[in-house]
Short mmCIF file of C-alpha atoms in Angstrom, two decimals:
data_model
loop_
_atom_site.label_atom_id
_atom_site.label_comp_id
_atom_site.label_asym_id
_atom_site.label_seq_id
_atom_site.Cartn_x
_atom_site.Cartn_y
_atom_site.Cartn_z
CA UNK N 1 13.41 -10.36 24.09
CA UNK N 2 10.55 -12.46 25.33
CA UNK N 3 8.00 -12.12 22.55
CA UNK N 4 6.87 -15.93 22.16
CA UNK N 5 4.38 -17.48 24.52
CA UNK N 6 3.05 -20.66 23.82
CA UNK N 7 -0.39 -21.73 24.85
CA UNK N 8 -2.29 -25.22 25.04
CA UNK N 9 -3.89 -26.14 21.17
CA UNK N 10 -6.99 -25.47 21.25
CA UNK N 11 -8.79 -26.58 18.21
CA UNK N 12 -10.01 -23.04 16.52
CA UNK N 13 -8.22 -20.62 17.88
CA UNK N 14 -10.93 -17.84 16.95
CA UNK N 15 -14.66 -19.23 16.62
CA UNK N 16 -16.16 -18.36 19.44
CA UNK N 17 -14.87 -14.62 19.48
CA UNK N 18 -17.29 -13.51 16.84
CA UNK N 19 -20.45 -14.80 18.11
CA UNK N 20 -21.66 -11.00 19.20
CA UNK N 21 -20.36 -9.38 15.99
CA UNK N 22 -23.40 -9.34 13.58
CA UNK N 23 -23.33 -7.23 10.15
CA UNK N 24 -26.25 -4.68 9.34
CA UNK N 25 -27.35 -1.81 11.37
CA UNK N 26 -24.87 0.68 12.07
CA UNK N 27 -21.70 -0.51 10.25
CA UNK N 28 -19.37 2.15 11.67
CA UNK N 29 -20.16 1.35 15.81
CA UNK N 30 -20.29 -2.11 14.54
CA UNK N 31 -16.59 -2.20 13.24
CA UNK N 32 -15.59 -0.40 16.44
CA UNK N 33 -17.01 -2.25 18.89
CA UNK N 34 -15.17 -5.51 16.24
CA UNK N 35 -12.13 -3.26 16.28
CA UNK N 36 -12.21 -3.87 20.46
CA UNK N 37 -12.80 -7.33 20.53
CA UNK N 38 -10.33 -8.27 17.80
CA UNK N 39 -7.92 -6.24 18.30
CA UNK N 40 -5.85 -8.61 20.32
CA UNK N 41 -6.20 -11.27 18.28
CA UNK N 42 -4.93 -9.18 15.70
CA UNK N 43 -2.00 -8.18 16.88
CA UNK N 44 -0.86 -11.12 18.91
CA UNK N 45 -1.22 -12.96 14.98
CA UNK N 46 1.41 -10.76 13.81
CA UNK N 47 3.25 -10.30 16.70
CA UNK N 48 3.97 -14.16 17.20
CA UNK N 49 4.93 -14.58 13.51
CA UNK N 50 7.13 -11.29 13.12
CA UNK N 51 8.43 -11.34 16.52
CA UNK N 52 8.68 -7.55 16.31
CA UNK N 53 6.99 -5.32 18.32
CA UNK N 54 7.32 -2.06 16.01
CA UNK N 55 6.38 -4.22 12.72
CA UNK N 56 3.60 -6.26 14.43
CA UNK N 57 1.88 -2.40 15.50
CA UNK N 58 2.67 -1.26 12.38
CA UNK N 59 0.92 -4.38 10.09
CA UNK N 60 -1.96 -4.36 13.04
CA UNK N 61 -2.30 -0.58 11.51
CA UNK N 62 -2.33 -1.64 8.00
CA UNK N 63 -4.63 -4.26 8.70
CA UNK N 64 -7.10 -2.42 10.43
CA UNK N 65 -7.30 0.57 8.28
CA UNK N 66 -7.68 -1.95 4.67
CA UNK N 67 -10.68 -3.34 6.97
CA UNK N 68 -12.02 0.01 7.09
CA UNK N 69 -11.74 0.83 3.29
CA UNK N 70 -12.72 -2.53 2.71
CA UNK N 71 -16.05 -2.40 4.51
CA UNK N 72 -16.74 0.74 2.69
CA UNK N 73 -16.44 -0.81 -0.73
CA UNK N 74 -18.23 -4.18 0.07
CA UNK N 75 -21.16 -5.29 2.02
CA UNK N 76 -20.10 -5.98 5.80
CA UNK N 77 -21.86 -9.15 6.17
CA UNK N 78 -18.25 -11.23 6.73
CA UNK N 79 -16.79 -8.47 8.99
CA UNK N 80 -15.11 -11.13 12.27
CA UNK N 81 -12.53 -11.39 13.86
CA UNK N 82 -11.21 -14.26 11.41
CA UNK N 83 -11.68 -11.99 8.42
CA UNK N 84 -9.38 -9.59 10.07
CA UNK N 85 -7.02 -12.01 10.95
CA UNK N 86 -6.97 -13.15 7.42
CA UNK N 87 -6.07 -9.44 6.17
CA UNK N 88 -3.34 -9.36 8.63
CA UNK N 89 -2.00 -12.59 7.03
CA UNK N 90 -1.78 -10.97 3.61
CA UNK N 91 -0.31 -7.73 4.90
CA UNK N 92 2.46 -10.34 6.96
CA UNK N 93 3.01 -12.35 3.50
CA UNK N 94 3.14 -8.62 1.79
CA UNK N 95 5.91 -7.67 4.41
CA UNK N 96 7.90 -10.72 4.08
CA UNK N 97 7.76 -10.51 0.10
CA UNK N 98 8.86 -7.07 -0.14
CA UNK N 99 11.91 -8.43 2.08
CA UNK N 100 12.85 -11.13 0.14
CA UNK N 101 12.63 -8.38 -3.19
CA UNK N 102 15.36 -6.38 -0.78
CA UNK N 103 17.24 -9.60 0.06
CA UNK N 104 17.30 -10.61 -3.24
CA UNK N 105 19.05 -7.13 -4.17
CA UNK N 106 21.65 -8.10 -1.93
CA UNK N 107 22.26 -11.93 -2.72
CA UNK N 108 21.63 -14.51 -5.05
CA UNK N 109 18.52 -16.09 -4.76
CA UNK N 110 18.51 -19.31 -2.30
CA UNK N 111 19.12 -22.46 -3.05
CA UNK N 112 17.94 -23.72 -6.55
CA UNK N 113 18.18 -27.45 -6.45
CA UNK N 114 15.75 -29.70 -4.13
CA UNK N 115 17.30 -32.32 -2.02
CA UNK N 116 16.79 -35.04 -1.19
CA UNK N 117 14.47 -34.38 2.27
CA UNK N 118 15.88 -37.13 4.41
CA UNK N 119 13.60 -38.13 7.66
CA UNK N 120 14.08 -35.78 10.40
CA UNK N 121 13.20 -37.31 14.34
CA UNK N 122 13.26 -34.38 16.33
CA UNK N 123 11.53 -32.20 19.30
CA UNK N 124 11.59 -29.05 18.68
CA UNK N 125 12.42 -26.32 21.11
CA UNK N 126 9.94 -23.18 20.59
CA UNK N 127 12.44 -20.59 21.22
CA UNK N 128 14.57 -21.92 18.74
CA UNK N 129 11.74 -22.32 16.10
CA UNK N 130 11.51 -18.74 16.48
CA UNK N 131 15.05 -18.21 16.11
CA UNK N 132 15.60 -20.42 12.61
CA UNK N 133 12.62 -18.76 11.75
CA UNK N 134 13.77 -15.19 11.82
CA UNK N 135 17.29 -16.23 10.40
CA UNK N 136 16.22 -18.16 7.20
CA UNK N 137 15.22 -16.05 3.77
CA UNK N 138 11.48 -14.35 4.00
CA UNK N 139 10.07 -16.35 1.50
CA UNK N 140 10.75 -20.14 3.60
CA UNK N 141 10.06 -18.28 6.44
CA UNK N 142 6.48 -16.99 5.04
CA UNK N 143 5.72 -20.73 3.72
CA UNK N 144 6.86 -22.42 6.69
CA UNK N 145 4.51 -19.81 8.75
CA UNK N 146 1.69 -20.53 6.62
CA UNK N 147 2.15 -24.14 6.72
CA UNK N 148 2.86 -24.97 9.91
CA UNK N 149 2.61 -22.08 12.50
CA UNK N 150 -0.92 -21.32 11.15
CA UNK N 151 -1.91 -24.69 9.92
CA UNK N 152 -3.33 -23.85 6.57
CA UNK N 153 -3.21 -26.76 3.87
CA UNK N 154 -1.04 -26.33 0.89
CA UNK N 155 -3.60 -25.25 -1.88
CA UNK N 156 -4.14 -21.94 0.72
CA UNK N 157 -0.36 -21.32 0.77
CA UNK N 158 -0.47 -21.20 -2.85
CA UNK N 159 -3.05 -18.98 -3.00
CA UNK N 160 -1.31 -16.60 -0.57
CA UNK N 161 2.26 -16.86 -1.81
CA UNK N 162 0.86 -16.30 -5.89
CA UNK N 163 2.29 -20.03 -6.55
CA UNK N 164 0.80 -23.00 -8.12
CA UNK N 165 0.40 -26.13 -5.83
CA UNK N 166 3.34 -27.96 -7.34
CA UNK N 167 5.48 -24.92 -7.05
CA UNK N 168 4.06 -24.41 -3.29
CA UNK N 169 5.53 -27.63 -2.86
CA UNK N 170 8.67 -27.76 -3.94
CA UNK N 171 9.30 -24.41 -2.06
CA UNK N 172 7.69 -25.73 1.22
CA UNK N 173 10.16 -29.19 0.76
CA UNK N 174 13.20 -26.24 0.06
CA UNK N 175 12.08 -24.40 3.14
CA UNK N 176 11.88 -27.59 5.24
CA UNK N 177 15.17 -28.39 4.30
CA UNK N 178 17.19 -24.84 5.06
CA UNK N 179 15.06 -24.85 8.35
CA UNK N 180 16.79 -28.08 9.10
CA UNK N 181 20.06 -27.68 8.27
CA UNK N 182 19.51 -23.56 10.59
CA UNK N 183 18.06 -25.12 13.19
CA UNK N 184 20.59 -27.93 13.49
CA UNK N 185 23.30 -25.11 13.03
CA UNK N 186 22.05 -23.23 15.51
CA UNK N 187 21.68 -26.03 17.84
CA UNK N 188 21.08 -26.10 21.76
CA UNK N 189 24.56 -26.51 22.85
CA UNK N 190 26.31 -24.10 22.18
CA UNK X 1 7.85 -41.32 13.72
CA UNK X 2 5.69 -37.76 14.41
CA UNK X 3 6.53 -34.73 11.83
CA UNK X 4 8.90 -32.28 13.91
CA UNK X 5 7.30 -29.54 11.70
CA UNK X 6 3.89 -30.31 13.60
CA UNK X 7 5.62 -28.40 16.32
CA UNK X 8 5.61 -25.20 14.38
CA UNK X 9 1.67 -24.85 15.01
CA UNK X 10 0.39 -21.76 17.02
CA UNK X 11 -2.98 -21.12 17.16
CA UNK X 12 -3.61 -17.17 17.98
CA UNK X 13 -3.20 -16.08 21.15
CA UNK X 14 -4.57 -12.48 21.62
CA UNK X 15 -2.06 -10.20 23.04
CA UNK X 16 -3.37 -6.95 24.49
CA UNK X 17 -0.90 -4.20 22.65
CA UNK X 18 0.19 -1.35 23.67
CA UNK X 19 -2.70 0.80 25.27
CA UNK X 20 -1.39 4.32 24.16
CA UNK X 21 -0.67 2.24 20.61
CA UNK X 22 -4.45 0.57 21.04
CA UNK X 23 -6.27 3.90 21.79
CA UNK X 24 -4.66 5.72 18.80
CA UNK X 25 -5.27 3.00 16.11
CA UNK X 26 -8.92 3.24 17.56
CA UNK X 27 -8.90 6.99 16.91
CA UNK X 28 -7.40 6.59 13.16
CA UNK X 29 -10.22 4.26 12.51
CA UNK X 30 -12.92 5.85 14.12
CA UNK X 31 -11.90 9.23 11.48
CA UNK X 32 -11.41 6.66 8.64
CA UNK X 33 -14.94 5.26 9.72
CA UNK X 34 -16.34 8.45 9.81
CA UNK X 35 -14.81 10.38 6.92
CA UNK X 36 -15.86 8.02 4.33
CA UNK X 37 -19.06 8.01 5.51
CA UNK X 38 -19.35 11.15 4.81
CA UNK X 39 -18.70 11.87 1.19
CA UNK X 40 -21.08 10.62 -1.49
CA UNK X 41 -18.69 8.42 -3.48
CA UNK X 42 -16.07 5.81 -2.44
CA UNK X 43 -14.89 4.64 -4.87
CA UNK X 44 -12.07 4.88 -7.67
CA UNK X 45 -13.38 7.01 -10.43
CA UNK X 46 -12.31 3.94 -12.83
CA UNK X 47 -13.93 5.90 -15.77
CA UNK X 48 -11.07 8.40 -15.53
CA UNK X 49 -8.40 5.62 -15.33
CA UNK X 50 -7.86 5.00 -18.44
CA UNK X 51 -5.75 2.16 -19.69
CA UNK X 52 -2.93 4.17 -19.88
CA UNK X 53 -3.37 5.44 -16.86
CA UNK X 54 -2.94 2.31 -14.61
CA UNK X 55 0.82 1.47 -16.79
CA UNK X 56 2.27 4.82 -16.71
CA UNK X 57 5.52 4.27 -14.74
CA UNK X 58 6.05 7.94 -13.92
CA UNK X 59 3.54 10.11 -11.79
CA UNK X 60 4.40 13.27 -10.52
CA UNK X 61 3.94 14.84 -6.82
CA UNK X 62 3.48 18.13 -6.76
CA UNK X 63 3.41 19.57 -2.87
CA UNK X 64 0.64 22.10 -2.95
CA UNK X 65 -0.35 23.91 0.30
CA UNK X 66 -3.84 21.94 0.35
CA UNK X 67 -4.40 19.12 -1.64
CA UNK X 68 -7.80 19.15 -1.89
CA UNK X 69 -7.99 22.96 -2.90
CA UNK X 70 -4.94 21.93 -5.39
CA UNK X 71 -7.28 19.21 -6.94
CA UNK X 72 -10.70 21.38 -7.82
CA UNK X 73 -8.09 23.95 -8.96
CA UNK X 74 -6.11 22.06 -11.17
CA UNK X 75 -9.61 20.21 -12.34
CA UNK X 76 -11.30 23.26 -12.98
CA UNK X 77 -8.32 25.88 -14.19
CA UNK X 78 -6.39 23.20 -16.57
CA UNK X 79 -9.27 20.34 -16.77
CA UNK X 80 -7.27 17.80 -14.82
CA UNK X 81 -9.51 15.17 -14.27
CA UNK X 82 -9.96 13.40 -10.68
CA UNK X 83 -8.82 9.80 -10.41
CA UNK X 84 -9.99 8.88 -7.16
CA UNK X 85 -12.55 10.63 -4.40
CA UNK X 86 -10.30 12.79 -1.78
CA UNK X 87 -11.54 10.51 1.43
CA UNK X 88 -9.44 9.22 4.15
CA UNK X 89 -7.39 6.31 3.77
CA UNK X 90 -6.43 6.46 7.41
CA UNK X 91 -4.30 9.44 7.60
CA UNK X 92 -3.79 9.17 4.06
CA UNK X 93 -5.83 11.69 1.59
CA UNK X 94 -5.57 10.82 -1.98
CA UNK X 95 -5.89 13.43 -4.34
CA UNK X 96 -5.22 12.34 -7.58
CA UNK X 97 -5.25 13.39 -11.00
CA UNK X 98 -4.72 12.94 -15.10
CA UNK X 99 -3.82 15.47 -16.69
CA UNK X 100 -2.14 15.46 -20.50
CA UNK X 101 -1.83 11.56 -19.72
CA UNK X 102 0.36 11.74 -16.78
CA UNK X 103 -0.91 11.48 -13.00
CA UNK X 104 -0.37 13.93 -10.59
CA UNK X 105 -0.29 12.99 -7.34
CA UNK X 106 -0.58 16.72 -5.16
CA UNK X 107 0.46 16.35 -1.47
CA UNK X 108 0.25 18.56 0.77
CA UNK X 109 1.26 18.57 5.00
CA UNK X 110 -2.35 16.97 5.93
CA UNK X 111 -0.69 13.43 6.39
CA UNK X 112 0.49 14.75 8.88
CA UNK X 113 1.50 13.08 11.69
CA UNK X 114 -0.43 10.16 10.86
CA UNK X 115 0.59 8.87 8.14
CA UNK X 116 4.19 9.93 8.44
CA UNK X 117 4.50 9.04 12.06
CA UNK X 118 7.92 7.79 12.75
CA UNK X 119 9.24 8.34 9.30
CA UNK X 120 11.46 10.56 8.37
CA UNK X 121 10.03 13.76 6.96
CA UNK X 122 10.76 14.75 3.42
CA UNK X 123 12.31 17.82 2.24
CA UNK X 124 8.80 19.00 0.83
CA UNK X 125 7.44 22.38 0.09
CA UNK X 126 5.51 24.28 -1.98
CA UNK X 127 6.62 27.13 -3.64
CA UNK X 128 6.78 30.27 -2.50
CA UNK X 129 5.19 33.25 -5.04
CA UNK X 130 8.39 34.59 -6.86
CA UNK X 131 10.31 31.46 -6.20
CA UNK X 132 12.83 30.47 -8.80
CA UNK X 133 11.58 26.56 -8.97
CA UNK X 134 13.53 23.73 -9.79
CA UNK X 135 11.32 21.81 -11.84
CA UNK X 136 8.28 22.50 -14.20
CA UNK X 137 5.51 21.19 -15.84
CA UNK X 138 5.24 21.16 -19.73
CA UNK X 139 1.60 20.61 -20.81
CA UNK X 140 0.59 19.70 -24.43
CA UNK X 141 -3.33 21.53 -25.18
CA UNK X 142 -5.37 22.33 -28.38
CA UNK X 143 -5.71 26.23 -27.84
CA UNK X 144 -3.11 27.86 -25.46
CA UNK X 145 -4.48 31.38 -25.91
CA UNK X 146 -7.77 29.79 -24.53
CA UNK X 147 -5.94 27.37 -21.62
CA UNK X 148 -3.98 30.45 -20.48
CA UNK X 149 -7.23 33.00 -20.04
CA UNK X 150 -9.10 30.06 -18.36
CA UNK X 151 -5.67 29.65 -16.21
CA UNK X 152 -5.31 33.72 -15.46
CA UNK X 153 -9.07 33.64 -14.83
CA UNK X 154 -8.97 31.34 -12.28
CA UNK X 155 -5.99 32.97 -10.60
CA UNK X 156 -2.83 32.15 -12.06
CA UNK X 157 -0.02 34.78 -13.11
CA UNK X 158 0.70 35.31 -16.41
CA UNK X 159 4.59 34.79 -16.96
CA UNK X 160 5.15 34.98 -20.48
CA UNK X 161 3.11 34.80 -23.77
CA UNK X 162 0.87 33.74 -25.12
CA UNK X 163 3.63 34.18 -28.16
CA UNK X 164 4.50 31.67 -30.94
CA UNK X 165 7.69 30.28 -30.50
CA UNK X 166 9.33 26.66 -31.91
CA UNK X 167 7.77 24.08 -31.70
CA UNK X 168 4.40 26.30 -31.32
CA UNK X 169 2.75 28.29 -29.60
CA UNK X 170 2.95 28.51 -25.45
CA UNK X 171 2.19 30.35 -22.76
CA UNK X 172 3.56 30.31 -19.17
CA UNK X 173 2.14 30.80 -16.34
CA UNK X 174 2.48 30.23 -12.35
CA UNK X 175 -0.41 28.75 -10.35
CA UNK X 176 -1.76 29.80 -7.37
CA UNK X 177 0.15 26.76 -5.73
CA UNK X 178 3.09 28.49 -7.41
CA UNK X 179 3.93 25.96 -9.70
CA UNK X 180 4.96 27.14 -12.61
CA UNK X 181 3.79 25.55 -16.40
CA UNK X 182 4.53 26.06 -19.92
CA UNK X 183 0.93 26.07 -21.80
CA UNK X 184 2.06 25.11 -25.08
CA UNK X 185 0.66 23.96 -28.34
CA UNK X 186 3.40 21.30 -29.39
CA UNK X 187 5.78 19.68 -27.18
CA UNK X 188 9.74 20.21 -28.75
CA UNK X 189 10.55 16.11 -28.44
CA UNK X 190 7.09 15.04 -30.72
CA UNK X 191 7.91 17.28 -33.20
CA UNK X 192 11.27 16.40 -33.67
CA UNK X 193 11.35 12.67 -33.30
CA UNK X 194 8.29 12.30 -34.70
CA UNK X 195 7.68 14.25 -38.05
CA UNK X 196 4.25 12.80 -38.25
CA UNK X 197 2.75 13.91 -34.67
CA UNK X 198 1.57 17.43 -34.84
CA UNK X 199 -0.31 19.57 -32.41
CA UNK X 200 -4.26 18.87 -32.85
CA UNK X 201 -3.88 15.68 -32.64
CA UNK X 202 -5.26 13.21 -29.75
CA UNK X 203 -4.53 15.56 -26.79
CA UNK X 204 -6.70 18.17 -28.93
CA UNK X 205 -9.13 19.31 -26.04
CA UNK X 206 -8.29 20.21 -22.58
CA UNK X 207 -10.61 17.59 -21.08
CA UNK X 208 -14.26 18.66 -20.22
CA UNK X 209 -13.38 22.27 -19.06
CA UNK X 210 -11.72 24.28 -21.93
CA UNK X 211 -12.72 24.91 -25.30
CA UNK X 212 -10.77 24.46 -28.28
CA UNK X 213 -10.26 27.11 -31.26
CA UNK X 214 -12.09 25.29 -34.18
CA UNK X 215 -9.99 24.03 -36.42
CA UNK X 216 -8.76 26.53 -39.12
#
């Protein structure tokens, strides 16, 4: 399946997109005519970081419903696109925890000592950062997402994953190092 | 030497889903949107979550044939009180109460298809009038010749009692959901593992509905 598509950088992804979405005045057309425009952006988040198209319509659900309920509760003076887009990150980091609760069910929890993170000189092929992605336990996968796919600096991981920074740390040096050793496993040639 | 991880980064690219997917989502929150708006109060009734409320590990469901009918009943015949607003939560209604301590959670088939869309549906039902049923509820209150009136006045049937019977007095009696509960004034495992709890105790009063016997 064909899911990932990768575009040029572009430095922030989203500003731009809200410019026409101002709070105040009728906060139910408002969040309509916000569910339009972000919409999209919502669900081409989750879909390029679950890679599933069932789970990335269900989370987009989620996502936009807790935006409705949230808006209720508190004023709607942050309601963008970027808000939403943050919501669907927790619901994604939500999903991937209660896997790695199943997972752990199943298996003994990964890996408990660090090593030692030797250099690593490498391109990396997208398709196959996808694929070491999907293959390595939910809770490197979620930090490595965080990380790296959406570019968020460490003290924000922590804050997503419930970890301290130091602890954020060691498990983002633990998930480098099983994404290495998968994605040389899983290597090009064969 | 560059980071290799730096080639993980993906900035959003907005996919258009699904349209039939797209147009439906829109509906859900357009009702959600509009639902809400509605009713007077969204939020949590945190006054009547007590505590104890938010660590029970147990709550029951009890599949009524409309939930929000279930919940003024239940409120107003046995004095559960309401722990949250029934609004929608996108397809999803809560209607849920305390009652003796424990939560109730009363479902009924208005999550339907929404919120159940895809899963697989649960062998749910309410009770038929004249069922046998499988389970029942046991509730603890300060005057059961008073809780079963209120109970028969409000339109449930009158099973059995009011009678004295170990470990007190009780009367039974099936809703108009036709759930069937034991009104009684001591619950058997109190009394016997604890010599020191008796009946007129902390659960005394029925909530805000019923009135008690004064104390003789």
């Amino acid at each position: 399946m064909i899911y990932y598509r990768r575009k040029e950088r572009f430095p922030n992804d989203i500003r731009g997109v809200d410019e026409e979405t101002k709070a105040g005045g009728d906060a139910g057309g408002d969040f309509l005519s916000l569910y339009d425009q972000a919409l999209p952006y919502v669900y081409g988040y989750l879909l390029s970081r679950c890679g599933e198209r069932a789970l990335a319509e269900d989370l987009t659900s989620e996502t936009m419903l807790a935006a409705v309920d949230s808006t209720h509760r508190e004023s709607p003076s942050k309601v963008s696109t970027g808000w939403l887009v943050g919501i669907a990150r927790h619901k994604l980091v939500d999903h991937w925890r209660r896997q790695a609760l199943e997972e752990r069910r199943l298996r003994s929890v990964p890996g408990s000592e660090v090593k030692q993170e030797e250099p690593w000189d490498a391109q990396l092929d997208s398709l196959q950062i996808r694929q070491t992605l999907s293959r390595i336990s939910p809770q490197y996968r979620a930090a490595l997402t965080l990380r790296y796919i959406d570019d968020l600096p460490v003290a924000e991981v922590a804050a997503h994953l419930d970890r301290t920074l130091h602890a954020t740390e060691t498990l983002l040096a633990r998930a480098r190092a099983a994404f290495k050793d998968e994605y040389v496993a899983g290597g090009p040639d064969d | 030497m560059t980071d290799p991880f730096e080639a993980l980064r993906e900035p959003i690219t907005p996919i258009d889903p699904d349209p039939a997917f797209a147009s439906q989502l829109r509906d859900r929150v357009e009702s959600a949107l509009r639902t809400k708006g509605d009713l007077p109060t969204t939020e949590p009734l945190s006054s009547a979550a007590s505590p104890e409320v938010m660590r029970i590990g147990l709550a029951l469901g009890l599949v009524v044939s409309d939930k929000v009918r279930g919940l003024e009943w239940y409120e107003r015949a046995l004095g559960a009180r309401r722990l949250y607003e029934p609004i929608d939560l996108g397809g999803y209604v809560p209607a849920w109460v305390e009652l003796g301590g424990a939560v109730l959670y009363l479902t009924d088939q208005s999550e339907q298809p929404q919120a159940t869309q895809g899963k697989t549906k649960l062998p749910f039902r309410p009770p038929r009038p004249g069922d046998n049923v499988p389970s029942f509820l046991i509730l603890r209150v300060g005057d059961v010749d008073a809780a079963a009136q209120r109970a028969v006045s409000e339109g449930a049937t009158l099973l059995r009692g009011p009678e004295d019977a170990p470990p007190g007095r009780s009367a039974v009696i099936r809703d108009p959901f036709g759930h069937v509960w034991d009104l009684t004034e001591a619950l058997a495992h109190q009394t016997v593992l604890d010599r020191s709890t008796r009946p007129r105790s902390e659960w005394d009063s029925l909530g805000d509905g019923v009135d008690t016997k004064p104390e003789s």
